[in-house]
Short mmCIF file of C-alpha atoms and ligand atoms in Angstrom, two decimals:
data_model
loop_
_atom_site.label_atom_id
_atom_site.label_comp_id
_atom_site.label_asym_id
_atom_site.label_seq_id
_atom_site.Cartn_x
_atom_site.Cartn_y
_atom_site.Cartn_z
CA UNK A 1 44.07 155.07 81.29
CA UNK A 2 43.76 156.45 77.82
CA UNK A 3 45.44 154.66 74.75
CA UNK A 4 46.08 156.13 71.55
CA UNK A 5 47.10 154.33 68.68
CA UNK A 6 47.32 157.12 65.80
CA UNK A 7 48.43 160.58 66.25
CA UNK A 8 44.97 162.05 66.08
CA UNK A 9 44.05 159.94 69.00
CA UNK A 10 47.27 161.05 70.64
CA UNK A 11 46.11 164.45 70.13
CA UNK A 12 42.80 163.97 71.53
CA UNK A 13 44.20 161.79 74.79
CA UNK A 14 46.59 165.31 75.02
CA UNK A 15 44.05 167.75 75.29
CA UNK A 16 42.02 165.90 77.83
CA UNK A 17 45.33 165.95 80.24
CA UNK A 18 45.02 169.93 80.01
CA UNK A 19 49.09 170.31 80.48
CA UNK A 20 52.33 168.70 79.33
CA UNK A 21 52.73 165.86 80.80
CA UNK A 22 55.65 163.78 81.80
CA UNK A 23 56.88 161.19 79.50
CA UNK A 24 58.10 157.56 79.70
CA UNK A 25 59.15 156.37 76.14
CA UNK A 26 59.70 152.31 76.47
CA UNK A 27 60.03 149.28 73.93
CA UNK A 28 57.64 147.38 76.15
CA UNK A 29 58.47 144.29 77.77
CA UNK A 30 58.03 146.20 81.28
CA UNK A 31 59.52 145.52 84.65
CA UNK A 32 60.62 146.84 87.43
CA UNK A 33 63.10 149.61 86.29
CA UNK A 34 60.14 151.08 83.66
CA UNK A 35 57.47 150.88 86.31
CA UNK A 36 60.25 153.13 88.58
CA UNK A 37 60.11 155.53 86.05
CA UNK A 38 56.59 156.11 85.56
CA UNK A 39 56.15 156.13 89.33
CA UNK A 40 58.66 158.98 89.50
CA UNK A 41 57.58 160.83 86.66
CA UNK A 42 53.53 161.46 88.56
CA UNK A 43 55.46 163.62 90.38
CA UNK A 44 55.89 166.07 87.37
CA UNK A 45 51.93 165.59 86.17
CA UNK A 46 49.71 163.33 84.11
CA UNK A 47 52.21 160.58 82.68
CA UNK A 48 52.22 159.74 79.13
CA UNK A 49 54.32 156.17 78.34
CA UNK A 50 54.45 154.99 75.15
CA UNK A 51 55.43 151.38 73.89
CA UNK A 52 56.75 151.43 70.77
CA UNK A 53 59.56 148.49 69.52
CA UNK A 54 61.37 151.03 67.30
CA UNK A 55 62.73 148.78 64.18
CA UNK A 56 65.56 151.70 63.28
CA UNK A 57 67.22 150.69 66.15
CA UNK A 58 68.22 147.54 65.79
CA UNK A 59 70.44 146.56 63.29
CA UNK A 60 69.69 143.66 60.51
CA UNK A 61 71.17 140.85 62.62
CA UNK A 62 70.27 142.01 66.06
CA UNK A 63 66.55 140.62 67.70
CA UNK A 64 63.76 142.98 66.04
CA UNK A 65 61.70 139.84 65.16
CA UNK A 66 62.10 138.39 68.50
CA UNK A 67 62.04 140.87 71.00
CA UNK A 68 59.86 140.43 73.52
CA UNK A 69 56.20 141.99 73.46
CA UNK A 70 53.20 142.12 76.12
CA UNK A 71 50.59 144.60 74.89
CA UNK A 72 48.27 143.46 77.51
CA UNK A 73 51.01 142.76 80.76
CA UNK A 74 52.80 146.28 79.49
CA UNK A 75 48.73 147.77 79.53
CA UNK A 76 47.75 146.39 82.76
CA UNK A 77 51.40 147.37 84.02
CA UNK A 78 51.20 151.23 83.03
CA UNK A 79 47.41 151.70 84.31
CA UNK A 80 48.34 150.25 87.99
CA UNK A 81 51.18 152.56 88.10
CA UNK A 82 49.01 155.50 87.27
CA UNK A 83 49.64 156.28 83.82
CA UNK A 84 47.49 158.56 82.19
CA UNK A 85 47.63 157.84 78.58
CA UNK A 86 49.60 155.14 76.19
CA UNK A 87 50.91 155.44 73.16
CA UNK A 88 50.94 152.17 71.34
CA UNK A 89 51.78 153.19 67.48
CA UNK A 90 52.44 151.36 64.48
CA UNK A 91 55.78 151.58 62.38
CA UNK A 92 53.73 153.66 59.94
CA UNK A 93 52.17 156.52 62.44
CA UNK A 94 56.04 156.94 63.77
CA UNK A 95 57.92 156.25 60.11
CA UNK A 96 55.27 157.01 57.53
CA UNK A 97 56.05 156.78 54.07
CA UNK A 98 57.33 159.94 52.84
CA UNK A 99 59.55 160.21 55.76
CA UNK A 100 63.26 162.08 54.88
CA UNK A 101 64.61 163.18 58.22
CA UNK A 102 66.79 160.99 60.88
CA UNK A 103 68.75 162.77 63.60
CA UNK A 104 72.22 161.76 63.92
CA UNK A 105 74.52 162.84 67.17
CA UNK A 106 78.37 163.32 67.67
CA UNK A 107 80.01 163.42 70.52
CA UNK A 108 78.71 161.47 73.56
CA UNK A 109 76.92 158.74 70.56
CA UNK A 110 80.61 158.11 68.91
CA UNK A 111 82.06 155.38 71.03
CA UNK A 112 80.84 152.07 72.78
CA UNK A 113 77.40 151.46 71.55
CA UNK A 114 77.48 153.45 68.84
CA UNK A 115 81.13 151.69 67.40
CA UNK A 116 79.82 148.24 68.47
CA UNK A 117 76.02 148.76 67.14
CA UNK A 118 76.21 151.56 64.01
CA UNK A 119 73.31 153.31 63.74
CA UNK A 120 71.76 152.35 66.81
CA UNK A 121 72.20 156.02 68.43
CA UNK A 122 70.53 157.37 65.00
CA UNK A 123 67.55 155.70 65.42
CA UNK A 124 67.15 155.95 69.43
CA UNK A 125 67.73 159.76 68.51
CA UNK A 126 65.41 160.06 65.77
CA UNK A 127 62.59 157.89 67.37
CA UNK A 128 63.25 160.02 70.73
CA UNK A 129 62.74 163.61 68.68
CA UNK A 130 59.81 162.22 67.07
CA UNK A 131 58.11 161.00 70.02
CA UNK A 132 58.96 164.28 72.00
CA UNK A 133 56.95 166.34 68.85
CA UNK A 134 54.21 164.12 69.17
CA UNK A 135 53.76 163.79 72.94
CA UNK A 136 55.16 167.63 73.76
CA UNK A 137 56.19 166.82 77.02
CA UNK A 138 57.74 169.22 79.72
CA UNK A 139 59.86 166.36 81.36
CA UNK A 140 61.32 162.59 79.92
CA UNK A 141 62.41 159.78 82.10
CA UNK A 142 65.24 157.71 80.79
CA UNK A 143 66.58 154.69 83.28
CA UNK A 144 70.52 154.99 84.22
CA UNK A 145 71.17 151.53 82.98
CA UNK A 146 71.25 152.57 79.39
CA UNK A 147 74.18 155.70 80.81
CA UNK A 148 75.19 156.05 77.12
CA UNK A 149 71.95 156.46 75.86
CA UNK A 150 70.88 158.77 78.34
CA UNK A 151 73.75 161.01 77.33
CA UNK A 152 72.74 160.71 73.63
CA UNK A 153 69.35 161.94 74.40
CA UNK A 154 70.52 164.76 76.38
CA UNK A 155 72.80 166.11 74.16
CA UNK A 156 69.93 165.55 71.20
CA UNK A 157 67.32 167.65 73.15
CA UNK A 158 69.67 170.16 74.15
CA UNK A 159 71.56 170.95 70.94
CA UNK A 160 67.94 170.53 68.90
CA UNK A 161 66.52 173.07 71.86
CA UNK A 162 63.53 170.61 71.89
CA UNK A 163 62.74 172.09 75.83
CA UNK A 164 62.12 169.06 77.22
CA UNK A 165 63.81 168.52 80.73
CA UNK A 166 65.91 164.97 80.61
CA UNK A 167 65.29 163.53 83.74
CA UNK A 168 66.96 160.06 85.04
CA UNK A 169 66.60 157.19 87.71
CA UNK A 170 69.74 154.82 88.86
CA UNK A 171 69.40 151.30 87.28
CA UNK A 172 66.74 149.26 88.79
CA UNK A 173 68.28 145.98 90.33
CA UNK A 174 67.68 141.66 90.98
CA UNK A 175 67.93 140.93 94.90
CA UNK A 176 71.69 139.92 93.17
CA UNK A 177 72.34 143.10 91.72
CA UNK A 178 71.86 142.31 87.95
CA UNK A 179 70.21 145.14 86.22
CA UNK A 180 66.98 144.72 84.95
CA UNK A 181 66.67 144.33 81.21
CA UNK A 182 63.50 143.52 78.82
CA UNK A 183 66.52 140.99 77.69
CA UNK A 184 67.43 139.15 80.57
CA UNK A 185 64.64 137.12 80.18
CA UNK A 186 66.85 135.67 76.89
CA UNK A 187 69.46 134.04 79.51
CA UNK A 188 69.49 130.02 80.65
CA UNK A 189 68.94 129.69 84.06
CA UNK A 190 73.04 129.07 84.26
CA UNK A 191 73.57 132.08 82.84
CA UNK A 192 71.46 134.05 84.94
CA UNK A 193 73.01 132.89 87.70
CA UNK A 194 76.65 133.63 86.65
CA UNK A 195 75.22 137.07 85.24
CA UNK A 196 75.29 138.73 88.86
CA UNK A 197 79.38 138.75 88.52
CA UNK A 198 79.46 141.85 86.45
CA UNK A 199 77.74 143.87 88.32
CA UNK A 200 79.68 142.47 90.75
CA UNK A 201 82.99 142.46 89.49
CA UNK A 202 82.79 145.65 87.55
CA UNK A 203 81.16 147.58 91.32
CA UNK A 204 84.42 146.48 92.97
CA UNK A 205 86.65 147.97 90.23
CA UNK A 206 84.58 151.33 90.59
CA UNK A 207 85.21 150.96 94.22
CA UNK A 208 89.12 149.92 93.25
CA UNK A 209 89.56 153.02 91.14
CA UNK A 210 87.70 155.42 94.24
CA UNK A 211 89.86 154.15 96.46
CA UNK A 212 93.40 154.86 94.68
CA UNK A 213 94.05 152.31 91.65
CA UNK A 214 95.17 153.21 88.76
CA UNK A 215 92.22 152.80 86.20
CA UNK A 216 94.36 151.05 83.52
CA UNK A 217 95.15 148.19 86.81
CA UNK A 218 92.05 147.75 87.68
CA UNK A 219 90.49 147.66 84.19
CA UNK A 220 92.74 145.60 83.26
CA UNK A 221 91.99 143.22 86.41
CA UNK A 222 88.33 143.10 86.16
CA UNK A 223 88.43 142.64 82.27
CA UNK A 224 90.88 139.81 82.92
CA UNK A 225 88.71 138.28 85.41
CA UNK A 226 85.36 138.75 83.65
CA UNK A 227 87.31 136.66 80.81
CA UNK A 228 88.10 134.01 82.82
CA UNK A 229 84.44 133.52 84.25
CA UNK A 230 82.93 133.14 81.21
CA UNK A 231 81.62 136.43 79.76
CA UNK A 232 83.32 137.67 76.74
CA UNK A 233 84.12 141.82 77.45
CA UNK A 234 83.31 144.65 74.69
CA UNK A 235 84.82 146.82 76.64
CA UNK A 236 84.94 147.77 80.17
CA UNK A 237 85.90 151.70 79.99
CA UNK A 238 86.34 154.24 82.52
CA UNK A 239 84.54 158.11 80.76
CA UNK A 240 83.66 161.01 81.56
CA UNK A 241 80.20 160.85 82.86
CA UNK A 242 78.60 163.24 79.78
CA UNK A 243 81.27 163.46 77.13
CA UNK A 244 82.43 159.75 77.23
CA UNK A 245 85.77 161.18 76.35
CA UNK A 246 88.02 158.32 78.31
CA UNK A 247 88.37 159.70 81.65
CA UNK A 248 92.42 158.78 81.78
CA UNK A 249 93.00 161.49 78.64
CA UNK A 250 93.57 165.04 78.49
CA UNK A 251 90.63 166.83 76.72
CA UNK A 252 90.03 168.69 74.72
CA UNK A 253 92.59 168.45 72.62
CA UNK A 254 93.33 165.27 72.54
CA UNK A 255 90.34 163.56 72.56
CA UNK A 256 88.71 165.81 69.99
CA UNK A 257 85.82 166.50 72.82
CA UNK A 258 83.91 169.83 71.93
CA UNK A 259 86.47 172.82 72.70
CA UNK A 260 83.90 174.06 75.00
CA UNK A 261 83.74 172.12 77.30
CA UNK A 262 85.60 171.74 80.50
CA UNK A 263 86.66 168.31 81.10
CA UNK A 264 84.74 167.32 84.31
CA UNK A 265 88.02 165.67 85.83
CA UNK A 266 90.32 168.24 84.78
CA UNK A 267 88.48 171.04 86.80
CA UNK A 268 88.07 169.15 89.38
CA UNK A 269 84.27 168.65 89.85
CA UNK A 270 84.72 164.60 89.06
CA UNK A 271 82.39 162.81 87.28
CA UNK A 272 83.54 159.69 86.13
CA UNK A 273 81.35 156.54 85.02
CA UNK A 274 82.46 152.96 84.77
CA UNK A 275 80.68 151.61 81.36
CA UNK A 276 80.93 147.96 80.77
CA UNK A 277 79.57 145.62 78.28
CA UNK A 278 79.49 142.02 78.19
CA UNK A 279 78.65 139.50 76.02
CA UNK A 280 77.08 136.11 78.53
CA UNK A 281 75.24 133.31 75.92
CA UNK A 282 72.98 134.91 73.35
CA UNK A 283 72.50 138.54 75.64
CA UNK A 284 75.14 141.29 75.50
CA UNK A 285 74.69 142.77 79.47
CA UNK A 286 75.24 146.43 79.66
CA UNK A 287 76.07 147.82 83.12
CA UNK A 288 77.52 151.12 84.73
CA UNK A 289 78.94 152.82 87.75
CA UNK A 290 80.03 156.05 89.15
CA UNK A 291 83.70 156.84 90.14
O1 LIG B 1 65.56 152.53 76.10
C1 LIG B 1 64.65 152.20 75.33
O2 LIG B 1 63.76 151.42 75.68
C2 LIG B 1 64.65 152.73 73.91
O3 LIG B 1 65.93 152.86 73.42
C3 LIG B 1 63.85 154.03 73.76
C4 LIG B 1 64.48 155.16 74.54
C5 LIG B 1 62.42 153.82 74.22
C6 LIG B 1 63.82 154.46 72.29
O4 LIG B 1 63.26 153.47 71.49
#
C-alpha cells in the first residue's frame, strides 16, 4: 500500500493506479464499519482511503484535541483490507494558508446535526469537495450510520456536479446491535452496556410505525422511554429519507423543501428514516432506521 502525505505524492500514488479509483474518506480510528467500506469499495477498482481528523468540523467545545488517532492500527488496518493508497495529510496540505472557499449546503444539512452542531455540515462538505478534487475518484463510500451526513454529501456532489457516484453501506453493528463509532470507545463499561437500548428501543418504534402507529405515538413512546433509562434525547425524528423534511408534513409547501421535488411519501414510493440522537455520559449516540 502506497501512502501519500502531500498532494504531489498523492499525485504520484494516482498515476501509478492508472484509473479512478474508489474512495473511502475516514477520520481514522478504524473498525469494523470503515473496514466494510473499503472491502466493498475493491469492487469498483484500486481503493484510495484517506485519514484525515478534519478540525473544521468540530466545533470549539466538541473533542478535536482528543479524538482518537492510530496512524499505525488505521495503516496496518487499510493494507490488510486491500487498500491501494492512503492519504494521511496535514491541516496545511487540506487548509493551506491562503485558503477562501468553504462549501455550505441547504436543504437536507438544515436540521438535526446541523441545528444541534452549526457548522459541522460546512466543514464535512468542504473537506468532502476538497478531498474528491484531490483524489478524483469515480465512486465514494460513506457508512449509513452517519444517514444525515450521507444526504449532505449527496446533495453537495450532485448540485456541485463533482461526478463522483455516492455510494453507501447499512451501519456496521456490536453482537448487541450498537453501531459502531470511532466514539464508542469514550463510554464506561456501564454505559456501554445500557447503550444497546437505542438501537433497541428506537428499531421497535421503526417497526411500531411499519406496522400502523401513528408516528407522533410512538415517538413520543420511545422518546419517553429512552428518558426514563437514562439517555438524554436530541431528538428522535421520523424524515424523509433524502430531504429530511419531517415525514408527518405536507411538502413542499409547507416545509419549504425544494419545489421540485416530489415528496417521497406523498407519491407513494415511501422512504422514510427514523433519525435519533442521544446523549449517554460524555458520547452523543447517533442511530437510524428505515420505515
Ligand atoms: O464520517 C466521517 O468520518 C467524516 O465526517 C468524513 C466524511 C471523513 C469527513 O471528515
Amino acid at each position: 500500500m502506497l501512502i501519500a502525505r502531500t498532494r504531489s505524492e498523492l499525485r504520484a500514488a494516482l498515476i501509478s493506479l492508472g484509473g479512478a479509483p474508489a474512495f473511502v474518506p475516514t477520520m481514522g480510528a478504524l473498525h469494523a464499519g470503515h473496514l466494510a467500506l473499503v472491502h466493498a469499495a475493491r469492487a469498483d477498482g484500486p481503493v484510495v482511503a484517506s485519514v484525515f481528523v478534519n478540525p473544521t468540523q468540530f466545533a470549539a467545545d466538541e473533542d478535536l484535541d482528543r479524538y482518537p488517532r492510530d496512524e499505525a492500527g488505521d495503516l496496518a488496518a487499510l493494507g490488510a483490507a486491500g487498500c491501494a493508497v492512503t492519504l494521511l495529510p496535514t491541516v496545511a496540505e487540506i487548509y493551506p494558508p491562503d485558503d477562501a472557499t468553504v462549501v455550505t449546503v441547504s436543504g437536507p444539512a438544515r436540521g438535526f446535526e446541523g441545528a444541534i452542531r452549526p457548522g459541522h455540515f460546512q466543514g464535512v462538505a468542504t473537506v468532502v469537495a476538497r478531498l474528491f478534487g484531490l483524489v478524483r475518484p469515480r465512486t465514494a463510500w460513506f457508512g449509513e450510520k452517519d444517514w444525515q451526513q450521507l444526504q449532505v454529501v449527496r446533495r453537495m456532489t450532485a448540485d456541485l456536479c463533482l461526478g463522483v457516484e455516492i455510494r453507501a453501506l447499512p451501519t456496521v453493528r456490536d453482537a448487541d446491535g450498537l453501531a459502531l463509532s470511532s466514539r464508542n470507545r469514550y463510554l464506561s463499561a456501564s454505559e456501554r452496556a445500557l447503550a444497546a437500548e437505542l438501537p433497541r428501543r428506537v428499531a421497535a418504534a421503526a417497526a411500531a410505525i411499519q406496522a400502523g402507529t401513528a408516528p407522533a405515538a410512538a415517538i413520543a413512546a420511545a422518546t419517553a422511554d429512552l428518558a426514563r433509562a437514562g439517555f438524554a434525547v436530541d431528538y428522535l425524528a421520523l424524515v424523509h429519507a433524502e430531504t429530511l423534511c419531517p415525514a408527518e408534513t405536507l411538502c413542499p409547501a409547507e416545509t419549504l423543501c425544494p419545489a421540485a421535488t416530489l415528496c417521497p411519501a406523498e407519491s407513494g414510493g415511501v422512504a422514510r428514516r427514523l433519525l435519533v440522537a442521544a446523549r449517554l455520559g460524555p458520547v452523543r449516540l447517533l442511530d437510524n432506521f428505515p420505515v
